Coordinates of C-alpha atoms and ligand atoms in Angstrom, one line a residue:
M1009 CA 0.3 0.0 0.0
D1010 CA 1.4 3.6 -1.1
Y1011 CA 0.4 5.7 2.0
I1012 CA 2.3 8.4 0.9
K1013 CA 0.2 8.6 -2.3
L1014 CA -2.8 8.2 -0.3
K1015 CA -1.7 10.9 2.1
E1016 CA -1.0 13.2 -0.8
E1017 CA -4.6 12.6 -2.3
F1018 CA -6.9 12.6 1.0
K1019 CA -4.4 14.2 3.5
T1020 CA -4.2 12.8 7.1
P1021 CA -5.7 11.6 9.2
F1022 CA -8.2 9.1 7.8
Y1023 CA -9.5 5.6 8.5
L1024 CA -8.6 2.8 5.8
Y1025 CA -10.7 -0.3 5.7
D1026 CA -10.1 -3.6 3.7
F1027 CA -13.5 -4.6 2.5
D1028 CA -12.2 -7.6 1.1
L1029 CA -10.9 -8.9 4.3
I1030 CA -14.3 -8.2 5.9
K1031 CA -15.9 -10.2 3.2
S1032 CA -13.6 -13.1 3.9
R1033 CA -14.2 -13.0 7.6
F1034 CA -18.0 -13.1 7.2
L1035 CA -17.9 -16.1 4.9
E1036 CA -15.5 -18.0 7.3
L1037 CA -17.8 -17.3 10.2
K1038 CA -21.0 -18.3 8.1
S1039 CA -19.2 -21.5 7.1
A1040 CA -18.4 -22.5 10.6
F1041 CA -22.1 -22.8 11.2
K1042 CA -23.0 -24.6 8.1
A1043 CA -24.0 -27.7 9.8
R1044 CA -27.2 -25.8 11.0
K1045 CA -29.5 -22.9 10.1
S1046 CA -27.7 -19.9 11.0
Q1047 CA -28.0 -16.1 10.5
I1048 CA -25.4 -13.5 11.1
F1049 CA -26.6 -10.1 12.6
Y1050 CA -23.7 -8.0 12.0
A1051 CA -23.5 -5.7 15.4
M1052 CA -23.2 -2.3 13.3
K1053 CA -22.1 -0.5 16.5
A1054 CA -18.6 -1.7 15.6
N1055 CA -18.8 0.1 12.7
S1056 CA -21.7 1.6 10.8
N1057 CA -20.3 3.0 7.6
L1058 CA -23.2 2.9 4.9
S1059 CA -20.8 1.4 2.2
L1060 CA -19.6 -1.2 4.7
L1061 CA -23.2 -2.1 5.6
Q1062 CA -24.3 -2.2 2.1
M1063 CA -21.6 -4.7 1.1
L1064 CA -22.5 -6.8 4.0
A1065 CA -26.3 -6.6 3.2
R1066 CA -25.4 -7.9 -0.3
L1067 CA -23.9 -10.9 1.3
D1068 CA -27.0 -11.6 3.0
S1069 CA -26.3 -10.5 6.4
G1070 CA -28.6 -9.1 8.9
F1071 CA -28.0 -6.6 11.4
D1072 CA -28.2 -6.1 15.1
C1073 CA -29.1 -2.6 15.9
V1074 CA -29.0 -0.9 19.2
S1075 CA -30.9 2.4 18.2
I1076 CA -33.7 3.2 15.7
G1077 CA -30.9 5.4 14.0
E1078 CA -29.1 2.0 13.4
V1079 CA -32.2 0.4 12.1
K1080 CA -32.6 3.3 9.8
R1081 CA -29.2 2.6 8.6
A1082 CA -29.6 -1.1 7.9
L1083 CA -32.9 -0.2 5.9
R1084 CA -31.1 2.4 3.9
V1085 CA -28.8 -0.1 2.6
G1086 CA -31.5 -2.4 1.7
A1087 CA -31.6 -4.8 4.5
K1088 CA -34.9 -6.5 4.5
P1089 CA -36.8 -5.9 7.7
Y1090 CA -36.8 -9.6 8.5
K1091 CA -33.0 -9.4 8.6
I1092 CA -32.9 -6.8 11.2
I1093 CA -33.1 -7.1 15.2
F1094 CA -33.2 -4.6 17.6
S1095 CA -31.4 -4.8 21.2
G1096 CA -30.5 -2.5 24.0
V1097 CA -31.2 -1.9 27.7
G1098 CA -32.7 1.7 27.1
K1099 CA -35.1 1.6 24.1
S1100 CA -37.6 4.5 24.1
E1101 CA -41.2 4.1 23.6
E1102 CA -40.9 6.1 20.3
E1103 CA -37.9 3.6 19.2
L1104 CA -40.3 0.5 19.9
E1105 CA -43.1 2.0 18.0
Q1106 CA -40.9 2.7 15.1
A1107 CA -39.5 -0.9 15.3
L1108 CA -42.8 -2.2 15.2
K1109 CA -43.8 -0.2 12.3
F1110 CA -40.9 -1.2 10.4
D1111 CA -41.8 -4.8 11.0
I1112 CA -38.3 -5.9 11.8
L1113 CA -37.6 -9.6 12.7
Y1114 CA -37.6 -9.2 16.7
I1115 CA -36.9 -7.0 19.5
N1116 CA -34.7 -7.9 22.3
L1117 CA -36.3 -7.4 25.5
E1118 CA -34.2 -6.6 28.5
S1119 CA -36.6 -6.1 31.2
E1120 CA -40.4 -6.9 32.2
E1121 CA -41.1 -3.1 32.1
E1122 CA -39.9 -2.9 28.7
M1123 CA -42.0 -6.0 27.6
L1124 CA -45.2 -4.3 29.0
L1125 CA -44.4 -1.0 27.6
L1126 CA -44.0 -2.9 24.0
E1127 CA -47.2 -4.7 24.6
S1128 CA -49.0 -1.6 25.2
V1129 CA -47.5 -0.2 21.9
A1130 CA -48.3 -3.1 19.9
K1131 CA -51.9 -3.0 21.4
R1132 CA -52.3 0.8 20.3
L1133 CA -51.0 0.0 16.9
E1134 CA -53.0 -3.3 16.8
L1135 CA -50.0 -5.4 15.8
K1136 CA -48.3 -8.3 17.2
A1137 CA -44.7 -7.6 18.6
R1138 CA -42.2 -10.4 17.9
I1139 CA -39.9 -10.6 20.7
S1140 CA -36.8 -12.3 22.0
I1141 CA -35.5 -12.1 25.7
R1142 CA -32.0 -11.2 26.5
V1143 CA -31.1 -13.6 29.3
N1144 CA -28.3 -12.8 31.6
P1145 CA -26.8 -16.2 32.4
N1146 CA -24.5 -15.1 35.2
V1147 CA -21.4 -16.3 33.5
D1148 CA -18.2 -14.5 33.8
A1149 CA -16.6 -13.5 30.4
K1150 CA -13.5 -12.6 32.0
T1151 CA -12.8 -9.6 29.8
H1152 CA -12.5 -5.9 30.4
P1153 CA -14.9 -5.0 33.1
Y1154 CA -16.3 -2.0 30.7
I1155 CA -17.2 -4.7 28.2
S1156 CA -18.3 -7.4 30.5
T1157 CA -22.1 -7.8 30.4
G1158 CA -22.9 -11.4 31.6
L1159 CA -23.0 -11.3 35.4
N1160 CA -26.0 -10.4 37.6
E1161 CA -24.1 -7.3 38.7
N1162 CA -24.2 -5.9 34.9
K1163 CA -27.4 -3.9 33.7
F1164 CA -28.0 -6.3 30.9
G1165 CA -30.7 -9.0 30.4
V1166 CA -32.7 -10.6 32.9
E1167 CA -32.2 -13.6 35.3
L1168 CA -33.4 -17.1 34.1
D1169 CA -36.4 -17.1 36.3
V1170 CA -37.5 -13.7 35.3
A1171 CA -37.1 -14.7 31.7
R1172 CA -39.2 -17.9 32.3
K1173 CA -41.9 -15.7 33.6
M1174 CA -41.7 -13.4 30.8
Y1175 CA -41.8 -15.8 28.1
L1176 CA -44.9 -17.3 29.9
Y1177 CA -46.7 -13.9 29.9
A1178 CA -45.8 -13.2 26.4
A1179 CA -47.1 -16.7 25.2
K1180 CA -50.5 -15.7 26.4
S1181 CA -50.3 -12.1 25.3
E1182 CA -52.6 -11.2 22.2
F1183 CA -49.9 -8.5 21.3
L1184 CA -46.8 -10.4 21.9
E1185 CA -45.3 -13.3 20.1
P1186 CA -42.0 -14.9 21.7
V1187 CA -39.9 -16.1 18.8
G1188 CA -36.2 -16.1 20.1
V1189 CA -33.9 -16.2 23.1
H1190 CA -30.6 -14.0 23.3
F1191 CA -27.4 -13.7 25.4
H1192 CA -24.4 -11.6 25.2
I1193 CA -22.1 -12.1 27.8
G1194 CA -19.1 -9.7 26.6
S1195 CA -16.9 -8.5 24.1
Q1196 CA -13.4 -9.3 23.2
L1197 CA -13.2 -12.9 24.5
L1198 CA -10.2 -14.7 23.6
D1199 CA -11.2 -17.7 25.6
I1200 CA -14.6 -18.6 24.4
S1201 CA -15.6 -21.2 27.0
P1202 CA -17.7 -18.7 28.8
I1203 CA -19.9 -18.5 25.7
H1204 CA -20.5 -22.2 25.6
E1205 CA -21.2 -22.2 29.1
A1206 CA -24.0 -19.6 28.6
A1207 CA -25.2 -21.6 25.7
L1208 CA -25.6 -24.7 27.7
I1209 CA -27.5 -22.7 30.4
V1210 CA -29.9 -21.0 28.0
A1211 CA -30.4 -24.1 25.8
K1212 CA -31.7 -25.7 29.0
L1213 CA -34.3 -22.8 29.4
L1214 CA -35.3 -23.3 25.5
R1215 CA -36.0 -27.3 26.3
E1216 CA -38.2 -26.1 29.4
L1217 CA -39.9 -23.8 27.3
K1218 CA -40.6 -26.6 24.5
A1219 CA -42.0 -28.6 27.4
L1220 CA -44.8 -25.8 27.9
K1221 CA -45.2 -25.6 24.2
I1222 CA -43.4 -22.3 23.7
E1223 CA -41.3 -23.1 20.8
L1224 CA -38.6 -20.5 19.9
K1225 CA -37.2 -20.3 16.6
F1226 CA -34.1 -18.3 17.2
F1227 CA -31.2 -19.1 19.5
D1228 CA -29.0 -16.1 19.5
V1229 CA -25.5 -16.2 20.9
G1230 CA -24.5 -12.5 20.6
G1231 CA -21.2 -11.3 19.8
G1232 CA -17.8 -11.3 21.6
L1233 CA -15.5 -13.0 19.5
G1234 CA -12.1 -11.7 20.5
V1235 CA -9.2 -10.5 18.1
G1236 CA -5.5 -10.7 18.5
Y1237 CA -4.5 -7.1 19.0
E1238 CA -1.4 -7.9 20.6
G1239 CA -0.9 -11.0 18.3
E1240 CA -2.7 -13.1 20.7
E1241 CA -4.1 -16.5 19.2
E1242 CA -7.8 -16.1 18.3
P1243 CA -10.4 -18.4 19.1
C1244 CA -11.0 -21.3 16.5
L1245 CA -14.1 -20.6 14.5
Y1246 CA -14.7 -24.3 14.3
D1247 CA -14.5 -25.0 18.1
Y1248 CA -16.6 -21.9 18.8
A1249 CA -19.4 -23.4 16.4
Q1250 CA -19.2 -26.7 17.7
G1251 CA -19.2 -25.7 21.4
I1252 CA -22.5 -23.9 20.6
L1253 CA -24.1 -26.5 18.2
E1254 CA -23.4 -29.3 20.6
N1255 CA -26.1 -28.0 23.2
L1256 CA -28.9 -27.7 20.7
S1257 CA -29.5 -31.3 19.5
G1258 CA -33.3 -31.9 19.3
L1259 CA -34.0 -28.2 19.3
D1260 CA -35.2 -27.0 15.7
V1261 CA -33.6 -23.4 15.9
T1262 CA -31.8 -21.0 13.7
I1263 CA -28.4 -19.7 15.4
G1264 CA -28.2 -16.0 15.6
L1265 CA -24.7 -14.5 15.6
E1266 CA -24.2 -11.0 16.3
P1267 CA -20.4 -10.4 15.7
G1268 CA -19.2 -6.9 15.7
R1269 CA -15.3 -6.9 16.1
F1270 CA -14.4 -10.2 14.6
L1271 CA -15.8 -9.1 11.3
V1272 CA -14.4 -5.4 11.2
A1273 CA -11.2 -4.7 13.7
Q1274 CA -8.6 -6.2 11.8
S1275 CA -9.9 -4.6 8.5
G1276 CA -9.3 -1.0 9.5
M1277 CA -6.3 1.2 10.7
L1278 CA -6.2 4.8 11.5
V1279 CA -3.6 6.7 9.3
C1280 CA -2.0 9.6 10.6
S1281 CA 1.2 11.8 10.6
V1282 CA 3.7 13.1 13.1
L1283 CA 3.3 16.7 13.7
Y1284 CA 6.3 16.9 16.4
E1285 CA 8.5 15.0 18.5
K1286 CA 8.9 16.4 21.8
I1287 CA 11.3 15.7 24.6
T1288 CA 10.5 16.2 28.3
P1289 CA 13.0 15.5 31.0
K1290 CA 11.2 12.2 31.5
K1291 CA 9.9 11.1 28.1
R1292 CA 9.8 11.2 24.4
F1293 CA 6.4 12.1 22.9
M1294 CA 5.4 11.8 19.2
V1295 CA 2.6 14.2 18.8
V1296 CA 0.4 13.0 15.6
D1297 CA -2.4 14.6 14.0
A1298 CA -5.3 12.2 15.1
A1299 CA -6.5 12.1 18.6
M1300 CA -8.7 10.5 21.0
N1301 CA -11.7 12.1 19.5
D1302 CA -10.6 9.7 16.7
L1303 CA -10.0 6.7 18.3
I1304 CA -10.9 6.6 22.2
R1305 CA -10.0 2.8 22.8
P1306 CA -6.6 3.5 24.2
S1307 CA -7.9 6.2 26.5
L1308 CA -11.1 4.6 27.6
Y1309 CA -9.9 0.8 28.0
N1310 CA -6.3 1.2 27.9
A1311 CA -6.5 -0.9 24.9
Y1312 CA -3.5 -1.9 22.9
H1313 CA -3.1 -0.8 19.2
E1314 CA -0.1 -1.9 17.3
I1315 CA 1.6 1.2 15.9
V1316 CA 3.8 1.2 12.6
L1317 CA 5.8 3.8 11.0
P1318 CA 6.4 2.2 7.6
Y1319 CA 8.9 4.9 6.3
T1320 CA 10.6 5.7 9.4
K1321 CA 13.9 4.0 10.0
G1322 CA 16.5 4.1 12.7
E1323 CA 17.1 2.7 16.2
L1324 CA 14.2 2.2 18.3
S1325 CA 13.6 3.9 21.7
S1326 CA 10.7 4.1 24.0
C1327 CA 8.2 6.8 23.5
D1328 CA 4.2 7.7 24.0
V1329 CA 2.1 8.3 21.1
V1330 CA -0.2 11.1 21.8
G1331 CA -2.6 13.3 20.1
G1332 CA -2.9 17.0 20.4
I1333 CA -6.1 17.2 22.9
C1334 CA -6.0 18.9 26.2
E1335 CA -5.9 15.8 28.3
S1336 CA -3.1 13.5 29.5
G1337 CA -5.5 10.7 28.8
D1338 CA -5.2 11.7 25.0
F1339 CA -2.8 8.9 24.1
F1340 CA -2.5 5.9 21.5
A1341 CA 0.3 4.2 23.0
K1342 CA 2.6 4.5 26.2
D1343 CA 6.3 3.4 26.4
R1344 CA 6.2 2.0 22.7
R1345 CA 9.5 1.3 21.1
L1346 CA 9.6 3.3 18.0
A1347 CA 12.2 4.8 15.6
K1348 CA 12.6 8.6 16.2
S1349 CA 10.4 10.4 13.7
K1350 CA 10.4 13.7 12.0
S1351 CA 7.2 15.9 11.0
G1352 CA 5.2 14.6 8.3
D1353 CA 6.1 10.7 8.8
I1354 CA 3.3 8.4 8.3
V1355 CA 1.8 6.6 11.2
L1356 CA -0.6 3.4 11.2
I1357 CA -2.6 2.5 14.1
K1358 CA -3.5 -0.8 13.3
E1359 CA -6.8 -3.2 14.2
A1360 CA -9.0 0.1 14.4
G1361 CA -11.7 -1.0 12.3
A1362 CA -14.0 -1.8 15.3
Y1363 CA -15.3 0.8 17.7
G1364 CA -12.9 3.2 16.0
F1365 CA -14.9 5.8 13.8
T1366 CA -18.3 4.8 15.8
M1367 CA -16.9 6.1 18.8
S1368 CA -15.4 9.2 17.5
S1369 CA -16.6 12.6 18.5
N1370 CA -16.0 16.3 17.8
Y1371 CA -14.3 17.0 21.3
N1372 CA -12.2 20.1 20.9
T1373 CA -14.2 21.1 17.8
R1374 CA -12.1 18.5 15.7
P1375 CA -14.0 17.7 12.5
R1376 CA -14.5 13.9 12.2
I1377 CA -12.0 12.5 9.6
C1378 CA -12.7 10.9 6.3
E1379 CA -13.0 7.0 5.8
L1380 CA -11.6 5.1 2.7
A1381 CA -11.9 1.6 1.9
L1382 CA -10.0 -0.8 -0.2
E1383 CA -12.3 -3.2 -2.4
N1384 CA -11.3 -5.4 -5.3
G1385 CA -8.0 -3.7 -5.3
I1386 CA -9.4 0.0 -5.5
I1387 CA -9.3 2.7 -2.9
K1388 CA -12.6 4.6 -2.7
M1389 CA -13.9 7.3 -0.2
V1390 CA -16.7 6.1 2.0
R1391 CA -17.3 9.2 4.1
K1392 CA -16.1 12.6 3.6
R1393 CA -14.0 14.4 6.2
E1394 CA -16.2 16.9 8.2
K1395 CA -16.0 20.5 8.0
F1396 CA -16.0 23.2 10.4
E1397 CA -19.2 24.5 8.9
D1398 CA -20.8 20.9 9.5
L1399 CA -19.9 21.2 13.3
I1400 CA -21.7 24.4 13.9
A1401 CA -24.7 24.1 11.4
L1402 CA -27.0 23.1 14.4
E1403 CA -26.0 25.9 16.5
E1404 CA -25.6 29.0 14.1
E1405 CA -29.3 30.0 14.1
F1406 CA -29.3 30.7 17.8
L1407 CA -26.6 33.4 17.9
K1408 CA -27.8 36.7 18.6
D1409 CA -27.3 39.5 16.0
S1410 CA -24.2 41.5 17.0
Ligands
LIG2083 N1 -24.4 -8.0 20.6 C1 -24.6 -7.2 21.7 C2 -25.9 -7.4 22.4 C3 -23.5 -6.3 22.1 O1 -23.8 -5.7 23.4 C4 -22.5 -6.2 21.3 C5 -21.3 -5.4 21.9 C6 -22.3 -7.2 20.3 C7 -23.2 -8.0 19.8 C8 -21.0 -7.2 19.6 O2 -19.9 -7.5 20.1 P1 -18.3 -7.9 19.5 O3 -18.7 -9.0 18.6 O4 -18.0 -6.7 18.9 O5 -17.5 -8.2 20.7 N2 -16.4 -0.3 22.6 C9 -15.8 -1.6 23.1 C10 -16.8 -2.7 22.8 C11 -18.2 -2.6 23.4 C12 -19.0 -3.8 23.0 C13 -20.5 -3.5 23.4 N3 -21.5 -4.6 23.0 C14 -14.4 -1.6 22.6 O6 -14.0 -0.5 22.0 O7 -13.9 -2.7 22.8

């Protein structure tokens, strides 16, 4: 890849994605589950660029959405409503209503109160709401506490006995139709045994419900597959699939998968340039033109992203790679061994395709950067760089005349 040419054409910083890699990861995951009916619902919170979504929709991907805005993104790229599911612990009444009107596949419920609200909305609209319930199996995912969700101390899902009660209620309701069960115990799992443990627990619930004549069609195992940010070994997809499938014998269900990171993390990098090298009595800092507002994972989770300066040669020494935002938390790497750089040198921050752009902000009135994609050997722009005018557009009309 000729990053110098890309920099000349598009300026830095920018995100660069490899759509071909995403495609192959998608097909690899799909094929691991080929022994049974399965449906991938891509968790678009990881990266919701429309061109990326369109490519996945054309591969017959479904979409896991966590806001009505995400549902609208899926519809905008041509996804069929029956390939869209809607999850999240805090859906508003308005969002539930819109989701029902869009006639999406199902809504993942996260509390009894939400179920009753959905029922009343469905009644008002004279519709029957297809539902799934997010069960919290109380399994420790052993991942970063901010992205661990499967323990009873977390805000997500409902305990097994509450789920049981909810299914019994929903099955009797004129306005609710239970079609699925769902769990998601955490993200970035390199050891997938907790997912299998959860699958065993939730499959047991499915059998109990079946005995009560409540037959669910979807067994949704969430996302969570980890990737090797620091070269760690990734879970084997065959083992991942087998560990789930072996719990489902005798059950006629479609397996729902909600991968986010697994599909897109490795496909993306944040390409930026060195502005300055700064030496203090204690440290060497490499100040780059991207910042925590573009990629917040290192600041928020102390996450590791590999950093490469493809054209900078020389002896390696320890330095912090930082952005220009007015906080000490604005860093991409601490004490990383890198060669001494000069202004303008290109810096690649790797494995940034998931939870990179989608978690970006305009902090410090920094316009969000553009996104480029490589597809069939060709680089194309898939989102323009924001301009200052875009940032102030919703505020200007409130200015007082001077
Ligand atoms: N399904 C549900 C219900 C989820 O909450 C999530 C992620 C996924 C699927 C997709 O999980 P994945 O396959 O990507 O692990 N911002 C954090 C990650 C937050 C994940 C939130 N939920 C990060 O940058 O690591």
